[in-house]
Coordinates of C-alpha atoms in Angstrom, one line a residue:
Chain A
M1 CA 23.5 -17.0 0.7
Y2 CA 27.3 -16.6 0.9
I3 CA 27.8 -17.9 -2.7
G4 CA 25.3 -15.2 -3.7
Y5 CA 27.4 -12.5 -2.1
F6 CA 30.5 -13.9 -3.8
Q7 CA 28.7 -13.8 -7.2
Y8 CA 27.6 -10.2 -6.8
S9 CA 31.0 -9.2 -5.5
L10 CA 32.4 -10.5 -8.8
V11 CA 29.7 -8.4 -10.7
L12 CA 30.7 -5.3 -8.8
I13 CA 34.4 -5.9 -9.4
L14 CA 33.9 -6.5 -13.1
I15 CA 31.8 -3.3 -13.4
A16 CA 34.7 -1.4 -11.7
F17 CA 37.3 -3.0 -14.1
L18 CA 35.2 -2.3 -17.2
G19 CA 34.7 1.3 -16.0
V20 CA 38.4 1.8 -15.6
D21 CA 39.0 0.3 -19.0
K22 CA 36.5 2.7 -20.5
A23 CA 38.2 5.6 -18.8
G24 CA 41.5 4.5 -20.2
L25 CA 43.2 4.4 -16.8
D26 CA 45.9 1.9 -15.7
R27 CA 45.8 -1.2 -13.6
N28 CA 46.3 0.5 -10.3
Y29 CA 43.0 2.2 -10.7
K30 CA 41.4 -1.2 -11.1
I31 CA 42.7 -2.2 -7.7
V32 CA 41.4 1.1 -6.1
T33 CA 38.0 1.2 -7.8
G34 CA 37.5 -2.6 -7.5
T35 CA 38.2 -2.5 -3.8
T36 CA 36.1 0.6 -3.3
L37 CA 33.1 -0.9 -5.1
L38 CA 33.5 -4.2 -3.3
L39 CA 33.6 -2.4 0.1
L40 CA 30.6 -0.3 -0.9
G41 CA 28.8 -3.6 -1.7
F42 CA 28.9 -4.5 2.0
Y43 CA 27.7 -1.0 3.1
N44 CA 24.3 -0.8 4.6
F45 CA 21.7 1.4 3.0
S46 CA 18.4 1.4 5.0
N47 CA 19.0 -2.0 6.7
N48 CA 20.4 -3.8 3.7
S49 CA 23.8 -3.9 2.0
I50 CA 24.1 -3.5 -1.8
L51 CA 24.9 -7.1 -2.0
E52 CA 21.7 -8.0 -0.1
Y53 CA 19.7 -5.8 -2.5
L54 CA 21.3 -7.4 -5.5
L55 CA 20.7 -10.9 -4.1
G56 CA 17.2 -10.1 -3.2
I57 CA 16.2 -8.7 -6.5
F58 CA 18.2 -10.9 -8.9
G59 CA 18.6 -14.1 -6.9
Q60 CA 21.6 -16.5 -7.1
L61 CA 23.4 -16.8 -10.4
S62 CA 24.2 -20.1 -12.0
I63 CA 27.6 -21.9 -11.8
S64 CA 28.3 -21.2 -15.5
T65 CA 27.7 -17.5 -15.0
T66 CA 29.9 -17.6 -11.9
L67 CA 32.7 -19.3 -13.7
L68 CA 32.4 -16.8 -16.6
L69 CA 32.5 -13.9 -14.2
I70 CA 35.6 -15.3 -12.5
A71 CA 37.2 -15.8 -15.9
L72 CA 36.3 -12.3 -17.0
V73 CA 37.6 -10.7 -13.8
I74 CA 40.9 -12.6 -14.0
S75 CA 41.5 -12.0 -17.7
N76 CA 40.5 -8.3 -17.3
F77 CA 43.0 -7.8 -14.5
S78 CA 45.9 -9.9 -15.7
S79 CA 47.3 -11.2 -18.9
F80 CA 46.2 -14.7 -17.9
S81 CA 43.1 -15.7 -20.0
L82 CA 40.9 -18.4 -18.6
V83 CA 38.4 -18.1 -21.4
N84 CA 38.9 -17.1 -25.0
S85 CA 36.4 -15.7 -27.4
R86 CA 35.5 -19.1 -28.8
D87 CA 35.0 -20.5 -25.3
K88 CA 32.6 -17.7 -24.4
K89 CA 30.8 -18.0 -27.7
S90 CA 30.3 -21.7 -27.4
L91 CA 28.9 -21.3 -23.9
L92 CA 26.5 -18.5 -24.9
F93 CA 25.5 -20.4 -28.0
L94 CA 24.5 -23.5 -26.0
V95 CA 22.6 -21.3 -23.4
V96 CA 20.8 -19.4 -26.1
A97 CA 20.0 -22.5 -28.1
I98 CA 18.4 -24.2 -25.1
G99 CA 16.9 -20.9 -23.7
V100 CA 14.9 -19.9 -26.7
V101 CA 12.8 -23.1 -26.3
F102 CA 13.2 -23.5 -22.5
Y103 CA 12.1 -20.1 -21.2
P104 CA 8.8 -19.8 -23.2
M105 CA 7.9 -23.3 -22.2
T106 CA 8.6 -22.6 -18.5
L107 CA 6.6 -19.4 -18.7
G108 CA 3.4 -21.3 -19.6
L109 CA 3.4 -21.6 -23.4
T110 CA 2.9 -25.4 -23.1
L111 CA 1.6 -27.9 -20.6
T112 CA 5.0 -29.5 -20.5
D113 CA 7.4 -27.7 -18.3
P114 CA 11.1 -28.5 -19.0
Y115 CA 12.2 -27.0 -15.7
R116 CA 10.5 -29.9 -14.0
F117 CA 13.1 -32.3 -15.4
G118 CA 15.8 -30.5 -13.4
F119 CA 14.4 -31.6 -10.0
Q120 CA 15.2 -35.3 -10.2
P121 CA 17.8 -34.9 -12.9
N122 CA 19.5 -38.3 -13.2
L123 CA 18.7 -38.6 -16.9
L124 CA 19.3 -34.9 -17.6
A125 CA 22.6 -34.8 -15.7
S126 CA 23.8 -38.0 -17.5
V127 CA 23.1 -36.5 -20.9
F128 CA 24.9 -33.3 -20.0
L129 CA 27.9 -35.1 -18.5
M130 CA 28.3 -37.3 -21.6
A131 CA 28.0 -34.2 -23.7
A132 CA 30.7 -32.6 -21.5
I133 CA 33.1 -35.5 -22.2
L134 CA 32.5 -35.1 -26.0
I135 CA 32.8 -31.3 -25.8
W136 CA 36.1 -31.6 -23.8
F137 CA 37.7 -33.8 -26.5
L138 CA 36.4 -31.4 -29.2
G139 CA 38.5 -28.7 -27.5
Y140 CA 35.7 -26.7 -25.8
R141 CA 37.2 -27.1 -22.4
F142 CA 35.5 -24.1 -20.7
L143 CA 32.1 -25.3 -21.7
A144 CA 32.9 -28.8 -20.5
V145 CA 34.1 -27.4 -17.2
C146 CA 30.9 -25.4 -16.8
I147 CA 28.8 -28.5 -17.2
L148 CA 31.0 -30.5 -14.9
A149 CA 31.0 -27.8 -12.2
A150 CA 27.2 -27.3 -12.5
S151 CA 26.7 -31.1 -12.0
I152 CA 29.0 -31.1 -8.9
S153 CA 27.4 -28.0 -7.5
H154 CA 23.9 -29.6 -7.9
E155 CA 25.2 -32.8 -6.2
I156 CA 26.6 -31.0 -3.2
G157 CA 23.8 -28.4 -3.0
L158 CA 26.1 -25.4 -3.4
L159 CA 23.2 -23.2 -4.6
E160 CA 19.9 -22.8 -2.8
S161 CA 18.1 -24.3 -5.8
D162 CA 17.3 -28.0 -5.9
N163 CA 17.1 -27.8 -9.7
Y164 CA 19.9 -28.9 -12.1
W165 CA 19.0 -26.2 -14.7
D166 CA 19.6 -23.4 -12.2
N167 CA 23.2 -24.7 -11.7
L168 CA 23.7 -24.9 -15.4
F169 CA 22.5 -21.5 -16.6
D170 CA 20.3 -18.6 -15.7
I171 CA 18.2 -16.0 -17.3
Y172 CA 20.9 -13.4 -17.2
L173 CA 23.4 -15.6 -19.1
F174 CA 20.6 -16.2 -21.6
I175 CA 19.9 -12.4 -22.0
Y176 CA 23.6 -11.7 -22.2
G177 CA 23.9 -14.4 -24.9
M178 CA 20.9 -13.1 -26.9
I179 CA 22.3 -9.5 -26.8
Y180 CA 25.8 -10.8 -27.7
F181 CA 24.6 -12.7 -30.8
V182 CA 22.1 -10.0 -31.9
V183 CA 24.9 -7.4 -31.7
A184 CA 27.3 -9.7 -33.5
I185 CA 24.8 -10.4 -36.2
F186 CA 24.2 -6.7 -36.7
R187 CA 28.0 -6.1 -36.8
K188 CA 28.2 -9.1 -39.2
K189 CA 31.1 -10.4 -37.1
I190 CA 29.5 -13.7 -36.4
I191 CA 30.1 -16.8 -38.3
L192 CA 26.8 -18.8 -38.2
H193 CA 28.5 -21.8 -36.8
P194 CA 30.2 -20.8 -33.5
F195 CA 32.0 -24.2 -33.2
R196 CA 34.2 -23.5 -36.1
K197 CA 37.9 -24.2 -36.2
I198 CA 40.0 -21.6 -34.5
D199 CA 43.3 -20.2 -35.4
Q200 CA 46.4 -20.2 -33.2
N201 CA 45.4 -17.0 -31.5
G202 CA 42.2 -18.5 -30.2
K203 CA 40.0 -16.3 -32.5
Chain B
M1 CA -22.5 -23.3 51.5
F2 CA -24.5 -24.6 48.5
L3 CA -25.4 -21.0 47.5
A4 CA -21.8 -19.9 47.7
V5 CA -20.6 -22.8 45.5
T6 CA -23.5 -22.1 43.0
F7 CA -22.6 -18.4 43.0
S8 CA -18.9 -19.1 42.4
L9 CA -19.8 -21.5 39.6
L10 CA -22.0 -18.9 37.9
C11 CA -19.4 -16.2 38.2
W12 CA -16.8 -18.6 36.6
I13 CA -19.1 -19.5 33.7
S14 CA -20.0 -15.8 33.0
F15 CA -16.3 -15.0 33.1
K16 CA -15.5 -17.7 30.6
I17 CA -18.3 -16.5 28.3
S18 CA -17.3 -12.9 28.4
D19 CA -13.6 -13.8 27.8
R20 CA -14.5 -15.2 24.3
P21 CA -14.1 -13.2 21.2
R22 CA -17.2 -11.5 19.8
S23 CA -19.5 -13.9 18.0
L24 CA -20.9 -13.1 14.6
T25 CA -23.9 -15.4 15.1
Q26 CA -25.1 -17.8 17.8
T27 CA -23.3 -21.0 18.7
S28 CA -25.7 -23.9 18.2
N29 CA -23.8 -26.4 20.4
Q30 CA -20.7 -26.6 22.4
A31 CA -17.6 -27.9 20.6
G32 CA -16.0 -31.0 21.8
A33 CA -15.2 -34.6 20.8
I34 CA -17.1 -36.5 18.2
S35 CA -20.7 -35.6 18.6
S36 CA -23.9 -36.8 17.0
Q37 CA -25.4 -33.4 17.9
P38 CA -25.1 -30.7 15.3
I39 CA -22.4 -28.2 16.1
F40 CA -22.0 -24.9 14.4
S41 CA -20.3 -21.7 15.6
K42 CA -19.0 -18.6 14.1
R43 CA -16.6 -15.9 15.4
L44 CA -14.0 -13.4 14.5
I45 CA -10.4 -13.8 15.4
I46 CA -9.4 -10.7 17.4
R47 CA -6.7 -8.8 15.5
E48 CA -4.2 -6.3 16.8
P49 CA -5.7 -2.8 16.8
S50 CA -2.8 -1.4 14.9
V51 CA -3.4 -3.8 12.0
N52 CA -5.7 -2.3 9.4
V53 CA -5.9 -5.1 6.8
V54 CA -5.8 -8.9 7.3
H55 CA -6.0 -11.4 4.5
S56 CA -5.3 -14.9 3.3
A57 CA -5.8 -17.1 6.3
S58 CA -4.8 -20.8 6.5
L59 CA -5.4 -23.5 9.0
A60 CA -3.7 -26.7 10.2
T61 CA -4.8 -29.3 12.7
L62 CA -2.8 -29.8 15.9
P63 CA -2.4 -33.2 17.6
D64 CA -4.8 -32.3 20.4
N65 CA -7.6 -31.6 17.9
G66 CA -6.8 -27.9 18.3
V67 CA -6.3 -25.7 15.3
A68 CA -3.6 -23.2 14.3
A69 CA -4.2 -20.4 11.9
V70 CA -1.9 -18.0 10.1
W71 CA -2.6 -15.0 8.0
Y72 CA -0.9 -11.8 7.0
G73 CA -1.8 -8.3 8.2
G74 CA -0.5 -4.8 8.0
S75 CA -1.4 -1.2 7.3
R76 CA -2.6 -2.2 3.8
E77 CA -2.1 -5.1 1.4
G78 CA 1.4 -5.2 0.2
A79 CA 2.7 -2.7 2.8
R80 CA 6.2 -3.1 4.0
D81 CA 5.0 -3.5 7.6
T82 CA 3.0 -6.6 6.7
Q83 CA 3.6 -9.5 9.1
I84 CA 2.6 -13.1 9.2
Y85 CA 0.5 -13.8 12.3
L86 CA -0.2 -17.1 14.1
S87 CA -2.9 -18.0 16.5
R88 CA -4.3 -21.2 18.1
F89 CA -7.9 -22.2 18.7
S90 CA -8.8 -24.4 21.5
E91 CA -11.9 -26.5 20.8
P92 CA -12.9 -27.2 24.4
E93 CA -12.6 -23.5 25.3
G94 CA -14.0 -22.3 22.0
S95 CA -11.6 -19.4 21.8
W96 CA -8.5 -18.1 19.9
Q97 CA -5.3 -17.0 21.5
N98 CA -4.1 -13.5 20.9
P99 CA -2.4 -13.6 17.5
R100 CA 1.4 -13.1 17.5
P101 CA 3.6 -12.1 14.6
I102 CA 6.0 -14.9 13.6
Y103 CA 7.5 -13.4 10.4
S104 CA 8.1 -9.8 9.4
K105 CA 10.1 -8.3 6.6
K106 CA 13.1 -7.8 8.9
I107 CA 13.1 -11.4 10.2
V108 CA 12.9 -12.8 6.7
E109 CA 15.6 -10.5 5.5
R110 CA 17.8 -11.6 8.4
E111 CA 17.2 -15.3 7.8
L112 CA 17.6 -15.2 4.0
G113 CA 20.4 -12.6 4.0
R114 CA 18.7 -10.5 1.3
Y115 CA 16.4 -7.6 0.7
I116 CA 12.7 -8.3 1.0
K117 CA 10.0 -5.8 0.1
K118 CA 6.8 -7.5 1.4
L119 CA 5.3 -10.8 2.6
G120 CA 2.0 -12.5 1.9
N121 CA -0.1 -15.7 1.4
P122 CA 0.9 -17.9 4.4
V123 CA -0.1 -21.5 4.2
L124 CA 0.0 -24.0 7.1
Y125 CA 0.3 -27.8 7.1
A126 CA 0.7 -30.3 9.9
D127 CA 2.3 -33.6 8.9
Y128 CA 1.6 -37.0 10.6
H129 CA 4.5 -36.5 13.0
G130 CA 2.9 -33.3 14.3
R131 CA 5.4 -31.1 12.6
L132 CA 4.0 -27.8 11.4
Y133 CA 5.0 -26.4 8.0
I134 CA 4.6 -22.8 7.0
L135 CA 5.0 -21.7 3.4
F136 CA 4.6 -18.0 2.5
V137 CA 5.6 -15.8 -0.4
S138 CA 8.0 -12.9 -0.2
V139 CA 8.6 -10.2 -2.9
S140 CA 11.8 -8.3 -3.4
F141 CA 10.9 -6.5 -6.6
G142 CA 7.6 -5.4 -8.2
G143 CA 4.1 -6.7 -7.3
W144 CA 2.8 -10.2 -6.3
S145 CA 4.0 -11.6 -9.6
G146 CA 7.5 -11.1 -8.2
S147 CA 6.8 -13.6 -5.4
A148 CA 9.0 -16.5 -4.3
I149 CA 8.1 -19.2 -1.8
N150 CA 9.7 -19.6 1.6
L151 CA 9.4 -22.7 3.9
A152 CA 10.0 -23.3 7.6
I153 CA 9.2 -26.2 9.8
S154 CA 8.3 -26.2 13.5
D155 CA 8.7 -29.2 15.8
D156 CA 6.8 -27.5 18.6
Q157 CA 3.5 -26.6 17.0
G158 CA 4.5 -23.2 15.9
A159 CA 6.1 -22.0 19.2
S160 CA 9.5 -21.8 17.3
W161 CA 10.5 -22.3 13.7
G162 CA 13.5 -23.9 12.1
S163 CA 15.6 -22.0 9.6
L164 CA 13.8 -20.4 6.7
K165 CA 14.4 -22.0 3.3
R166 CA 14.0 -20.2 0.0
L167 CA 12.4 -22.6 -2.5
V168 CA 13.6 -22.1 -6.0
T169 CA 10.7 -23.0 -8.2
S170 CA 11.1 -20.9 -11.3
P171 CA 14.1 -20.5 -13.7
F172 CA 13.1 -16.9 -14.4
A173 CA 15.0 -15.3 -11.5
N174 CA 12.9 -17.4 -9.2
V175 CA 9.9 -15.1 -9.5
S176 CA 6.2 -15.7 -9.8
T177 CA 5.4 -18.9 -8.0
L178 CA 2.9 -18.4 -5.2
V179 CA 1.0 -20.5 -2.7
R180 CA -2.5 -20.1 -1.4
N181 CA -4.1 -23.4 -0.5
N182 CA -3.3 -26.2 1.9
P183 CA -0.8 -28.9 1.0
V184 CA -1.9 -32.6 1.1
H185 CA 0.0 -35.6 2.1
I186 CA 1.1 -38.0 -0.6
K187 CA 3.4 -41.1 -0.5
Q188 CA 6.7 -41.4 1.5
G189 CA 6.3 -38.4 3.6
A190 CA 6.2 -36.0 0.7
I191 CA 3.6 -33.3 0.4
L192 CA 1.8 -31.9 -2.6
V193 CA 1.6 -28.2 -2.4
P194 CA -0.9 -26.4 -4.6
A195 CA 0.8 -23.4 -6.2
Y196 CA 0.4 -21.0 -9.1
H197 CA 2.3 -18.9 -11.5
E198 CA 1.4 -15.4 -12.5
F199 CA 3.8 -13.6 -14.7
V200 CA 3.4 -13.8 -18.5
G201 CA 1.2 -16.8 -18.1
I202 CA -1.2 -17.4 -15.3
F203 CA -1.7 -21.0 -14.4
S204 CA -2.0 -23.6 -11.7
E205 CA 0.9 -25.7 -10.5
A206 CA 1.7 -28.1 -7.7
L207 CA 5.0 -28.6 -6.0
I208 CA 6.1 -31.9 -4.4
I209 CA 8.2 -31.3 -1.4
G210 CA 10.2 -33.8 0.6
S211 CA 10.2 -34.2 4.4
S212 CA 13.4 -32.1 4.6
G213 CA 11.8 -29.2 2.7
E214 CA 13.5 -30.0 -0.6
V215 CA 11.6 -29.5 -3.9
I216 CA 11.3 -32.9 -5.5
D217 CA 9.0 -32.1 -8.4
K218 CA 6.9 -29.4 -10.0
V219 CA 3.8 -30.2 -11.9
R220 CA 1.9 -28.0 -14.2
M221 CA -1.8 -28.3 -13.8
S222 CA -3.0 -25.8 -16.5
K223 CA -1.3 -23.6 -19.1
G224 CA -1.7 -20.2 -20.6
R225 CA -4.0 -17.7 -18.7
G226 CA -7.1 -19.2 -17.3
Y227 CA -6.9 -20.8 -13.9
L228 CA -4.9 -20.3 -10.7
Q229 CA -4.9 -21.0 -7.0
P230 CA -5.7 -24.7 -7.1
A231 CA -7.2 -26.4 -4.1
I232 CA -6.4 -30.1 -3.8
A233 CA -8.2 -32.9 -2.0
M234 CA -7.0 -36.5 -2.1
L235 CA -9.7 -39.2 -2.3
T236 CA -7.4 -42.2 -2.1
E237 CA -3.6 -42.6 -1.9
N238 CA -3.3 -41.9 -5.7
S239 CA -6.5 -40.2 -6.8
G240 CA -7.5 -36.7 -6.0
V241 CA -9.3 -33.7 -7.4
A242 CA -8.6 -30.0 -7.7
L243 CA -10.8 -26.9 -7.9
H244 CA -9.3 -23.8 -9.5
R245 CA -10.0 -20.1 -9.3
S246 CA -11.0 -18.8 -12.8
I247 CA -9.7 -15.6 -14.2
D248 CA -11.4 -16.0 -17.5
E249 CA -14.0 -13.2 -17.7
K250 CA -16.0 -15.2 -20.3
K251 CA -15.9 -18.4 -18.3
R252 CA -16.6 -17.4 -14.7
F253 CA -16.9 -21.0 -13.4
V254 CA -14.8 -23.0 -11.0
G255 CA -12.3 -25.1 -12.8
F256 CA -12.0 -28.8 -12.1
S257 CA -9.2 -31.3 -12.7
R258 CA -8.3 -34.8 -11.5
T259 CA -5.2 -36.9 -10.8
N260 CA -4.8 -40.6 -10.6
D261 CA -1.1 -40.8 -9.8
A262 CA -0.8 -38.8 -6.6
G263 CA -0.5 -35.5 -8.3
K264 CA 2.2 -36.3 -10.9
T265 CA -0.1 -35.7 -13.8
W266 CA -3.5 -33.9 -14.0
S267 CA -6.4 -33.9 -16.4
S268 CA -7.0 -30.7 -18.3
V269 CA -9.0 -28.2 -16.3
Q270 CA -12.7 -28.1 -17.2
P271 CA -15.2 -25.5 -16.0
L272 CA -17.9 -26.7 -13.6
I273 CA -21.4 -25.2 -13.6
T274 CA -20.6 -23.5 -10.2
P275 CA -19.9 -19.8 -10.8
N276 CA -16.6 -18.2 -9.6
P277 CA -16.1 -14.5 -9.5
D278 CA -12.3 -14.8 -9.9
S279 CA -11.9 -15.7 -6.2
S280 CA -10.1 -18.4 -4.3
V281 CA -11.8 -21.7 -3.3
S282 CA -11.0 -24.3 -0.7
I283 CA -11.7 -28.0 -0.6
I284 CA -11.5 -31.0 1.7
S285 CA -12.4 -34.6 1.6
N286 CA -14.2 -36.2 4.6
G287 CA -12.5 -39.5 3.9
S288 CA -15.7 -41.3 2.9
G289 CA -16.4 -40.0 -0.5
K290 CA -17.8 -36.6 0.4
L291 CA -16.1 -33.4 -0.7
V292 CA -16.7 -30.1 1.0
A293 CA -15.8 -26.8 -0.6
I294 CA -16.0 -23.2 0.5
L295 CA -16.5 -20.8 -2.3
N296 CA -18.2 -17.6 -3.6
P297 CA -20.9 -19.1 -5.8
I298 CA -21.6 -15.9 -7.7
S299 CA -20.3 -14.5 -11.0
N300 CA -19.5 -11.0 -9.7
G301 CA -18.5 -9.7 -6.3
R302 CA -17.5 -11.6 -3.2
N303 CA -20.5 -10.7 -1.0
Q304 CA -21.7 -14.4 -0.7
L305 CA -19.6 -17.2 0.7
S306 CA -21.0 -20.7 0.9
I307 CA -20.4 -24.3 1.8
A308 CA -20.8 -26.6 -1.1
V309 CA -20.9 -30.4 -1.0
S310 CA -20.2 -33.0 -3.7
T311 CA -20.9 -36.7 -3.4
D312 CA -19.7 -37.6 -6.9
E313 CA -16.0 -36.9 -6.5
G314 CA -16.3 -33.2 -7.4
S315 CA -18.2 -33.4 -10.7
T316 CA -21.3 -31.6 -9.3
W317 CA -21.7 -29.4 -6.3
S318 CA -24.7 -28.4 -4.2
I319 CA -24.7 -25.3 -2.0
V320 CA -25.8 -26.4 1.4
H321 CA -25.3 -23.3 3.5
D322 CA -24.4 -19.7 3.1
L323 CA -21.8 -18.6 5.5
E324 CA -22.2 -15.0 4.4
K325 CA -24.7 -13.4 2.1
S326 CA -24.8 -9.6 2.0
P327 CA -26.9 -7.4 -0.2
I328 CA -24.0 -4.9 -0.2
I329 CA -22.0 -5.7 -3.3
S330 CA -18.9 -4.1 -1.8
D331 CA -18.8 -6.6 1.1
R332 CA -16.0 -9.0 0.6
F333 CA -15.9 -12.5 2.1
S334 CA -13.0 -14.2 0.4
Y335 CA -10.0 -16.5 0.6
P336 CA -11.6 -19.3 2.5
N337 CA -9.6 -22.2 3.9
I338 CA -11.1 -25.4 5.3
I339 CA -9.6 -28.3 7.3
R340 CA -11.0 -31.3 9.1
T341 CA -9.6 -32.4 12.5
S342 CA -9.2 -36.0 13.5
N343 CA -12.4 -35.9 15.5
G344 CA -14.3 -35.1 12.3
N345 CA -15.0 -31.5 13.0
Y346 CA -14.6 -28.9 10.2
H347 CA -13.0 -25.5 10.6
V348 CA -13.2 -22.7 8.1
V349 CA -11.4 -19.4 8.1
Y350 CA -11.9 -16.6 5.6
T351 CA -11.2 -12.9 5.1
Y352 CA -14.1 -10.8 6.5
N353 CA -14.1 -7.5 4.6
R354 CA -10.3 -7.4 4.8
K355 CA -10.7 -6.2 8.4
N356 CA -10.9 -9.5 10.2
I357 CA -10.4 -13.2 9.9
A358 CA -13.7 -15.0 10.5
H359 CA -13.7 -18.6 11.9
V360 CA -16.5 -21.1 11.4
H361 CA -16.6 -24.4 13.2
F362 CA -19.1 -27.2 12.5
N363 CA -19.3 -31.0 12.7
E364 CA -20.4 -33.9 10.4
A365 CA -23.8 -34.1 12.1
W366 CA -24.5 -30.4 11.3
L367 CA -23.3 -30.9 7.7
Q368 CA -25.4 -34.0 7.2
K369 CA -28.4 -32.2 8.4
K370 CA -27.8 -29.3 6.0
V371 CA -27.3 -31.8 3.1
A372 CA -30.5 -33.6 4.1
N373 CA -32.5 -30.4 4.1
K374 CA -31.4 -29.6 0.5

């Protein structure tokens, strides 16, 4: 459950940081609001803390979402960027590409349930790990790290789920990816192939 | 002296009889070890006066041929004060212990470290080592379709429980997998847990759970929106059958499917000719080719609950006895659960008008007599 509290602490901190950015305030306000919201997360409202409510309602997040949250929190607070736009786009593209087939099937569209393959995932994990090596050498290091970290997490049982897919991605990352690409399409800012060559600025 | 001893004996017997819970009908024979005499008895399990609604009972055998039952109860279905209750039945004494709450919203919240709104659908299972498993659903958001499954194991027949484990069985925020019917043993210490999904689709599933409580596999038994709450009985190590509750208003018949690989794959669900009013069914094998089911064999309402027997591996069923048959359409006898103890006796529990859990106890001799009379 502690990994869940950590994940939703990151969510609260990120919300605080984005709020400060929106208000046009400086970095010191991020420290204050981030700390305040984090402490508020542990405050008990009618027997449960906000973190317990969030964990109860939304469940644990995947390792990829956790890494993305860590990267976004760090890059929002400092000049140190763990993930550039292309990294994020490649992760979201992979999650959306899998998710548009995966979620309808898991919700009962077909008799085959792809979620099942994540319970004894030797073959599935091997495919993803081989893909991660290829992806690493193609320069998509954040995506490769996400796959590697998800595989390690599943092996050591970091999350409460026994399923490999739950370590790899979750419905929230999928929804975020869908919104991201729909908005990008409407703004005509997206190039159809997200794995395009990037310039020196990482754009 | 003789008179004094006789008087004391009579007093003791009358005390034991008056100590028993109220019986719905007469007891036709005393319970006990394997008997060639027909045994049939029926009673209500006494509930706490403060509990208005009880529902969804489940049984498991204990090593001494005793029986344990769990159910949920509260001020109403889905209320936040709902608790999971456990009680034990002693065959020699023919009585149930006072039920005691074993899981409440608060206990589950503490154990899982998260907000829980309500509890429901507990299921019991006893493995070959005498360990008792409890599975039940909890909801944090929305209705029953927001359910997730929890599992705990007891090494002392339910006196205390190990740490509660949240089973993650759905990629969709882990919502909408529920349990209702008893697990069955399959190979290598694993259990096959009948489950179902009700969110966008409504369909039957089965979980394969290892001896440490880890989910090993998840099997889809139907798709779309048609059947749920499968009840599984194994005929051999690999072959088994399942009956399914039907939610299809046009096809109000019990669904039937079969496995030949210990539950890893299932045939498509086919409707039987036995009616089903969108209500839960329960099934058990007697180990020698006979299947016994408890079901509502009517198309509408739940005012009739019957024992059905199949001798052709579940393809056809004969109603051999009505446990309940009321002319009042609003009477509800539902959510049956049947088990068979190692001495060959059958125990059935079901919801009695949502106010009580009823318990029926019979043996093979009684069942054979009923089958012969048909």
